[in-house]
mmCIF file with all atom_site columns, C-alpha atoms in Angstrom:
data_model
loop_
_atom_site.group_PDB
_atom_site.id
_atom_site.type_symbol
_atom_site.label_atom_id
_atom_site.label_alt_id
_atom_site.label_comp_id
_atom_site.label_asym_id
_atom_site.label_entity_id
_atom_site.label_seq_id
_atom_site.pdbx_PDB_ins_code
_atom_site.Cartn_x
_atom_site.Cartn_y
_atom_site.Cartn_z
_atom_site.occupancy
_atom_site.B_iso_or_equiv
_atom_site.pdbx_formal_charge
_atom_site.auth_seq_id
_atom_site.auth_comp_id
_atom_site.auth_asym_id
_atom_site.auth_atom_id
_atom_site.pdbx_PDB_model_num
ATOM 1   C CA . MET L 1 1   ? 47.343  -4.210  8.702   1.00 0.00 ? 1   MET L CA 1
ATOM 2   C CA . LEU L 1 2   ? 46.407  -0.872  7.106   1.00 0.00 ? 2   LEU L CA 1
ATOM 3   C CA . ILE L 1 3   ? 46.283  -2.423  3.630   1.00 0.00 ? 3   ILE L CA 1
ATOM 4   C CA . ARG L 1 4   ? 44.012  -5.200  4.884   1.00 0.00 ? 4   ARG L CA 1
ATOM 5   C CA . SER L 1 5   ? 41.687  -2.605  6.461   1.00 0.00 ? 5   SER L CA 1
ATOM 6   C CA . ILE L 1 6   ? 41.557  -0.639  3.216   1.00 0.00 ? 6   ILE L CA 1
ATOM 7   C CA . LYS L 1 7   ? 40.802  -3.793  1.191   1.00 0.00 ? 7   LYS L CA 1
ATOM 8   C CA . TYR L 1 8   ? 38.056  -4.705  3.649   1.00 0.00 ? 8   TYR L CA 1
ATOM 9   C CA . ALA L 1 9   ? 36.520  -1.218  3.399   1.00 0.00 ? 9   ALA L CA 1
ATOM 10  C CA . ILE L 1 10  ? 36.625  -1.351  -0.413  1.00 0.00 ? 10  ILE L CA 1
ATOM 11  C CA . GLU L 1 11  ? 34.983  -4.788  -0.427  1.00 0.00 ? 11  GLU L CA 1
ATOM 12  C CA . ARG L 1 12  ? 32.237  -3.594  1.948   1.00 0.00 ? 12  ARG L CA 1
ATOM 13  C CA . LYS L 1 13  ? 31.589  -0.586  -0.293  1.00 0.00 ? 13  LYS L CA 1
ATOM 14  C CA . LYS L 1 14  ? 31.352  -2.847  -3.373  1.00 0.00 ? 14  LYS L CA 1
ATOM 15  C CA . LEU L 1 15  ? 28.886  -5.141  -1.626  1.00 0.00 ? 15  LEU L CA 1
ATOM 16  C CA . GLU L 1 16  ? 26.780  -2.187  -0.488  1.00 0.00 ? 16  GLU L CA 1
ATOM 17  C CA . THR L 1 17  ? 26.760  -0.741  -4.019  1.00 0.00 ? 17  THR L CA 1
ATOM 18  C CA . GLU L 1 18  ? 25.728  -4.129  -5.450  1.00 0.00 ? 18  GLU L CA 1
ATOM 19  C CA . ARG L 1 19  ? 22.952  -4.431  -2.863  1.00 0.00 ? 19  ARG L CA 1
ATOM 20  C CA . ILE L 1 20  ? 21.599  -0.984  -3.721  1.00 0.00 ? 20  ILE L CA 1
ATOM 21  C CA . LYS L 1 21  ? 21.687  -1.751  -7.455  1.00 0.00 ? 21  LYS L CA 1
ATOM 22  C CA . SER L 1 22  ? 19.926  -5.058  -6.831  1.00 0.00 ? 22  SER L CA 1
ATOM 23  C CA . GLU L 1 23  ? 17.200  -3.329  -4.816  1.00 0.00 ? 23  GLU L CA 1
ATOM 24  C CA . GLU L 1 24  ? 16.762  -0.739  -7.577  1.00 0.00 ? 24  GLU L CA 1
ATOM 25  C CA . ARG L 1 25  ? 16.435  -3.489  -10.224 1.00 0.00 ? 25  ARG L CA 1
ATOM 26  C CA . PHE L 1 26  ? 13.886  -5.306  -8.078  1.00 0.00 ? 26  PHE L CA 1
ATOM 27  C CA . LYS L 1 27  ? 11.881  -2.102  -7.608  1.00 0.00 ? 27  LYS L CA 1
ATOM 28  C CA . LEU L 1 28  ? 11.875  -1.431  -11.368 1.00 0.00 ? 28  LEU L CA 1
ATOM 29  C CA . LEU L 1 29  ? 10.831  -4.991  -12.102 1.00 0.00 ? 29  LEU L CA 1
ATOM 30  C CA . SER L 1 30  ? 8.083   -5.108  -9.498  1.00 0.00 ? 30  SER L CA 1
ATOM 31  C CA . ASP L 1 31  ? 6.711   -1.705  -10.517 1.00 0.00 ? 31  ASP L CA 1
ATOM 32  C CA . ALA L 1 32  ? 6.534   -2.922  -14.133 1.00 0.00 ? 32  ALA L CA 1
ATOM 33  C CA . SER L 1 33  ? 4.503   -5.955  -13.060 1.00 0.00 ? 33  SER L CA 1
ATOM 34  C CA . PHE L 1 34  ? 0.817   -6.274  -13.907 1.00 0.00 ? 34  PHE L CA 1
ATOM 35  C CA . GLU L 1 35  ? 0.227   -7.739  -10.463 1.00 0.00 ? 35  GLU L CA 1
ATOM 36  C CA . GLY L 1 36  ? 0.479   -6.307  -7.001  1.00 0.00 ? 36  GLY L CA 1
ATOM 37  C CA . VAL L 1 37  ? 3.681   -7.354  -5.271  1.00 0.00 ? 37  VAL L CA 1
ATOM 38  C CA . VAL L 1 38  ? 4.167   -7.423  -1.495  1.00 0.00 ? 38  VAL L CA 1
ATOM 39  C CA . ILE L 1 39  ? 7.292   -8.151  0.514   1.00 0.00 ? 39  ILE L CA 1
ATOM 40  C CA . SER L 1 40  ? 6.515   -9.162  4.076   1.00 0.00 ? 40  SER L CA 1
ATOM 41  C CA . ARG L 1 41  ? 8.000   -10.810 7.130   1.00 0.00 ? 41  ARG L CA 1
ATOM 42  C CA . ASN L 1 42  ? 5.878   -12.563 9.758   1.00 0.00 ? 42  ASN L CA 1
ATOM 43  C CA . GLY L 1 43  ? 2.722   -11.148 8.164   1.00 0.00 ? 43  GLY L CA 1
ATOM 44  C CA . ILE L 1 44  ? 3.900   -7.515  8.342   1.00 0.00 ? 44  ILE L CA 1
ATOM 45  C CA . VAL L 1 45  ? 4.170   -5.547  5.077   1.00 0.00 ? 45  VAL L CA 1
ATOM 46  C CA . LEU L 1 46  ? 7.718   -4.309  4.459   1.00 0.00 ? 46  LEU L CA 1
ATOM 47  C CA . ASP L 1 47  ? 7.306   -3.015  0.910   1.00 0.00 ? 47  ASP L CA 1
ATOM 48  C CA . VAL L 1 48  ? 4.831   -2.992  -1.986  1.00 0.00 ? 48  VAL L CA 1
ATOM 49  C CA . ASN L 1 49  ? 4.895   -2.047  -5.629  1.00 0.00 ? 49  ASN L CA 1
ATOM 50  C CA . LYS L 1 50  ? 2.771   0.695   -7.195  1.00 0.00 ? 50  LYS L CA 1
ATOM 51  C CA . HIS L 1 51  ? 0.239   -1.748  -8.591  1.00 0.00 ? 51  HIS L CA 1
ATOM 52  C CA . PHE L 1 52  ? -0.516  -3.149  -5.134  1.00 0.00 ? 52  PHE L CA 1
ATOM 53  C CA . SER L 1 53  ? -1.128  0.364   -3.829  1.00 0.00 ? 53  SER L CA 1
ATOM 54  C CA . ASN L 1 54  ? -3.396  1.054   -6.797  1.00 0.00 ? 54  ASN L CA 1
ATOM 55  C CA . ILE L 1 55  ? -5.364  -2.170  -6.258  1.00 0.00 ? 55  ILE L CA 1
ATOM 56  C CA . LEU L 1 56  ? -6.060  -1.167  -2.650  1.00 0.00 ? 56  LEU L CA 1
ATOM 57  C CA . GLY L 1 57  ? -6.665  2.488   -3.425  1.00 0.00 ? 57  GLY L CA 1
ATOM 58  C CA . ALA L 1 58  ? -4.038  3.365   -0.829  1.00 0.00 ? 58  ALA L CA 1
ATOM 59  C CA . GLU L 1 59  ? -0.697  5.101   -0.719  1.00 0.00 ? 59  GLU L CA 1
ATOM 60  C CA . ARG L 1 60  ? 2.403   2.962   -0.222  1.00 0.00 ? 60  ARG L CA 1
ATOM 61  C CA . GLU L 1 61  ? 2.998   4.647   3.139   1.00 0.00 ? 61  GLU L CA 1
ATOM 62  C CA . ASP L 1 62  ? -0.511  3.630   4.281   1.00 0.00 ? 62  ASP L CA 1
ATOM 63  C CA . VAL L 1 63  ? 0.319   -0.038  3.726   1.00 0.00 ? 63  VAL L CA 1
ATOM 64  C CA . ILE L 1 64  ? 3.901   -0.474  4.954   1.00 0.00 ? 64  ILE L CA 1
ATOM 65  C CA . GLY L 1 65  ? 4.132   -1.650  8.552   1.00 0.00 ? 65  GLY L CA 1
ATOM 66  C CA . LYS L 1 66  ? 0.572   -2.997  8.614   1.00 0.00 ? 66  LYS L CA 1
ATOM 67  C CA . LYS L 1 67  ? -0.477  -6.616  9.005   1.00 0.00 ? 67  LYS L CA 1
ATOM 68  C CA . ILE L 1 68  ? -1.358  -8.231  5.695   1.00 0.00 ? 68  ILE L CA 1
ATOM 69  C CA . THR L 1 69  ? -4.637  -9.391  7.191   1.00 0.00 ? 69  THR L CA 1
ATOM 70  C CA . GLU L 1 70  ? -5.739  -5.754  7.536   1.00 0.00 ? 70  GLU L CA 1
ATOM 71  C CA . PHE L 1 71  ? -6.403  -5.878  3.784   1.00 0.00 ? 71  PHE L CA 1
ATOM 72  C CA . VAL L 1 72  ? -8.462  -9.070  3.918   1.00 0.00 ? 72  VAL L CA 1
ATOM 73  C CA . ALA L 1 73  ? -12.220 -9.479  4.343   1.00 0.00 ? 73  ALA L CA 1
ATOM 74  C CA . PRO L 1 74  ? -13.038 -10.621 7.910   1.00 0.00 ? 74  PRO L CA 1
ATOM 75  C CA . GLU L 1 75  ? -14.337 -14.024 6.820   1.00 0.00 ? 75  GLU L CA 1
ATOM 76  C CA . HIS L 1 76  ? -11.024 -14.781 5.032   1.00 0.00 ? 76  HIS L CA 1
ATOM 77  C CA . LYS L 1 77  ? -8.527  -13.580 7.672   1.00 0.00 ? 77  LYS L CA 1
ATOM 78  C CA . ASP L 1 78  ? -8.085  -17.074 9.174   1.00 0.00 ? 78  ASP L CA 1
ATOM 79  C CA . LEU L 1 79  ? -7.465  -18.581 5.734   1.00 0.00 ? 79  LEU L CA 1
ATOM 80  C CA . VAL L 1 80  ? -4.817  -15.997 4.888   1.00 0.00 ? 80  VAL L CA 1
ATOM 81  C CA . SER L 1 81  ? -3.169  -16.240 8.324   1.00 0.00 ? 81  SER L CA 1
ATOM 82  C CA . ASP L 1 82  ? -3.001  -20.049 8.064   1.00 0.00 ? 82  ASP L CA 1
ATOM 83  C CA . ASN L 1 83  ? -1.481  -19.848 4.587   1.00 0.00 ? 83  ASN L CA 1
ATOM 84  C CA . LEU L 1 84  ? 1.147   -17.379 5.803   1.00 0.00 ? 84  LEU L CA 1
ATOM 85  C CA . ILE L 1 85  ? 2.051   -19.599 8.761   1.00 0.00 ? 85  ILE L CA 1
ATOM 86  C CA . LYS L 1 86  ? 2.276   -22.668 6.499   1.00 0.00 ? 86  LYS L CA 1
ATOM 87  C CA . ASN L 1 87  ? 4.308   -20.754 3.877   1.00 0.00 ? 87  ASN L CA 1
ATOM 88  C CA . ARG L 1 88  ? 1.817   -21.895 1.254   1.00 0.00 ? 88  ARG L CA 1
ATOM 89  C CA . GLU L 1 89  ? 3.176   -21.537 -2.265  1.00 0.00 ? 89  GLU L CA 1
ATOM 90  C CA . GLU L 1 90  ? 0.207   -22.779 -4.296  1.00 0.00 ? 90  GLU L CA 1
ATOM 91  C CA . PRO L 1 91  ? -2.089  -20.058 -5.655  1.00 0.00 ? 91  PRO L CA 1
ATOM 92  C CA . TYR L 1 92  ? -5.384  -19.535 -3.857  1.00 0.00 ? 92  TYR L CA 1
ATOM 93  C CA . GLU L 1 93  ? -8.247  -17.062 -3.902  1.00 0.00 ? 93  GLU L CA 1
ATOM 94  C CA . HIS L 1 94  ? -9.793  -14.933 -1.192  1.00 0.00 ? 94  HIS L CA 1
ATOM 95  C CA . ILE L 1 95  ? -11.629 -11.648 -0.758  1.00 0.00 ? 95  ILE L CA 1
ATOM 96  C CA . ALA L 1 96  ? -9.511  -8.551  -0.120  1.00 0.00 ? 96  ALA L CA 1
ATOM 97  C CA . GLN L 1 97  ? -10.548 -5.185  1.269   1.00 0.00 ? 97  GLN L CA 1
ATOM 98  C CA . LYS L 1 98  ? -9.674  -1.802  -0.226  1.00 0.00 ? 98  LYS L CA 1
ATOM 99  C CA . LYS L 1 99  ? -8.873  1.291   1.803   1.00 0.00 ? 99  LYS L CA 1
ATOM 100 C CA . ASP L 1 100 ? -12.428 2.569   1.204   1.00 0.00 ? 100 ASP L CA 1
ATOM 101 C CA . GLY L 1 101 ? -13.861 -0.638  2.702   1.00 0.00 ? 101 GLY L CA 1
ATOM 102 C CA . THR L 1 102 ? -15.049 -2.276  -0.518  1.00 0.00 ? 102 THR L CA 1
ATOM 103 C CA . TYR L 1 103 ? -14.345 -5.959  -1.072  1.00 0.00 ? 103 TYR L CA 1
ATOM 104 C CA . PHE L 1 104 ? -12.986 -7.593  -4.207  1.00 0.00 ? 104 PHE L CA 1
ATOM 105 C CA . PRO L 1 105 ? -11.754 -11.057 -5.245  1.00 0.00 ? 105 PRO L CA 1
ATOM 106 C CA . VAL L 1 106 ? -8.019  -11.699 -5.528  1.00 0.00 ? 106 VAL L CA 1
ATOM 107 C CA . GLU L 1 107 ? -5.705  -14.539 -6.413  1.00 0.00 ? 107 GLU L CA 1
ATOM 108 C CA . ILE L 1 108 ? -2.624  -14.893 -4.215  1.00 0.00 ? 108 ILE L CA 1
ATOM 109 C CA . HIS L 1 109 ? 0.637   -16.597 -5.079  1.00 0.00 ? 109 HIS L CA 1
ATOM 110 C CA . GLY L 1 110 ? 3.337   -16.371 -2.414  1.00 0.00 ? 110 GLY L CA 1
ATOM 111 C CA . ARG L 1 111 ? 6.779   -17.744 -1.763  1.00 0.00 ? 111 ARG L CA 1
ATOM 112 C CA . THR L 1 112 ? 9.010   -17.518 1.293   1.00 0.00 ? 112 THR L CA 1
ATOM 113 C CA . LEU L 1 113 ? 12.612  -16.841 0.363   1.00 0.00 ? 113 LEU L CA 1
ATOM 114 C CA . PRO L 1 114 ? 14.884  -19.382 2.054   1.00 0.00 ? 114 PRO L CA 1
ATOM 115 C CA . ASN L 1 115 ? 17.901  -17.182 2.740   1.00 0.00 ? 115 ASN L CA 1
ATOM 116 C CA . ASN L 1 116 ? 16.219  -14.326 4.610   1.00 0.00 ? 116 ASN L CA 1
ATOM 117 C CA . GLY L 1 117 ? 12.711  -15.406 5.614   1.00 0.00 ? 117 GLY L CA 1
ATOM 118 C CA . LEU L 1 118 ? 11.046  -12.701 3.542   1.00 0.00 ? 118 LEU L CA 1
ATOM 119 C CA . ARG L 1 119 ? 7.769   -13.580 1.855   1.00 0.00 ? 119 ARG L CA 1
ATOM 120 C CA . LEU L 1 120 ? 7.240   -12.403 -1.701  1.00 0.00 ? 120 LEU L CA 1
ATOM 121 C CA . THR L 1 121 ? 3.575   -12.385 -2.714  1.00 0.00 ? 121 THR L CA 1
ATOM 122 C CA . ALA L 1 122 ? 1.899   -11.567 -6.016  1.00 0.00 ? 122 ALA L CA 1
ATOM 123 C CA . ILE L 1 123 ? -1.717  -10.407 -5.869  1.00 0.00 ? 123 ILE L CA 1
ATOM 124 C CA . ARG L 1 124 ? -4.026  -10.355 -8.869  1.00 0.00 ? 124 ARG L CA 1
ATOM 125 C CA . ASP L 1 125 ? -7.348  -8.505  -8.824  1.00 0.00 ? 125 ASP L CA 1
ATOM 126 C CA . MET L 1 126 ? -9.857  -11.078 -10.096 1.00 0.00 ? 126 MET L CA 1
ATOM 127 C CA . THR L 1 127 ? -12.845 -8.704  -10.395 1.00 0.00 ? 127 THR L CA 1
ATOM 128 C CA . ARG L 1 128 ? -12.905 -8.702  -14.212 1.00 0.00 ? 128 ARG L CA 1
ATOM 129 C CA . TYR L 1 129 ? -12.542 -12.483 -14.385 1.00 0.00 ? 129 TYR L CA 1
ATOM 130 C CA . LYS L 1 130 ? -15.307 -13.065 -11.858 1.00 0.00 ? 130 LYS L CA 1
ATOM 131 C CA . ASP L 1 131 ? -17.600 -10.589 -13.639 1.00 0.00 ? 131 ASP L CA 1
ATOM 132 C CA . ALA L 1 132 ? -16.922 -12.350 -16.957 1.00 0.00 ? 132 ALA L CA 1
ATOM 133 C CA . GLU L 1 133 ? -17.767 -15.731 -15.380 1.00 0.00 ? 133 GLU L CA 1
ATOM 134 C CA . LYS L 1 134 ? -21.128 -14.354 -14.266 1.00 0.00 ? 134 LYS L CA 1
ATOM 135 C CA . THR L 1 135 ? -22.024 -13.258 -17.804 1.00 0.00 ? 135 THR L CA 1
ATOM 136 C CA . ILE L 1 136 ? -21.226 -16.638 -19.342 1.00 0.00 ? 136 ILE L CA 1
#
């Protein structure tokens, strides 16, 4: 009985260590990304990478715990909410809102992870692309 308890405790510790290492790898990878990355559940932001914070001009702590739609222009909130509810995976564009209130175009590409219900979303600031289109 004691040996089984010890084996169980060792296995739990291994799994916890692996989980922590996995989270650290994910954080390194997402912070190295050229796109903003958001992890959410039911439309609530759970975590973001540095690039997402930079895009919004906000600190990570200002974003976590907020509804994703708080960073969306009013006329696009319904679109974004519908796409979250439908677990849309195809890329789409909308207008986002920075912390200072300015609006800017973004491309969104999200995916809901099947095993835990988390939504992983990549956000690309399209300002440069849209400005280039105007000059052509």
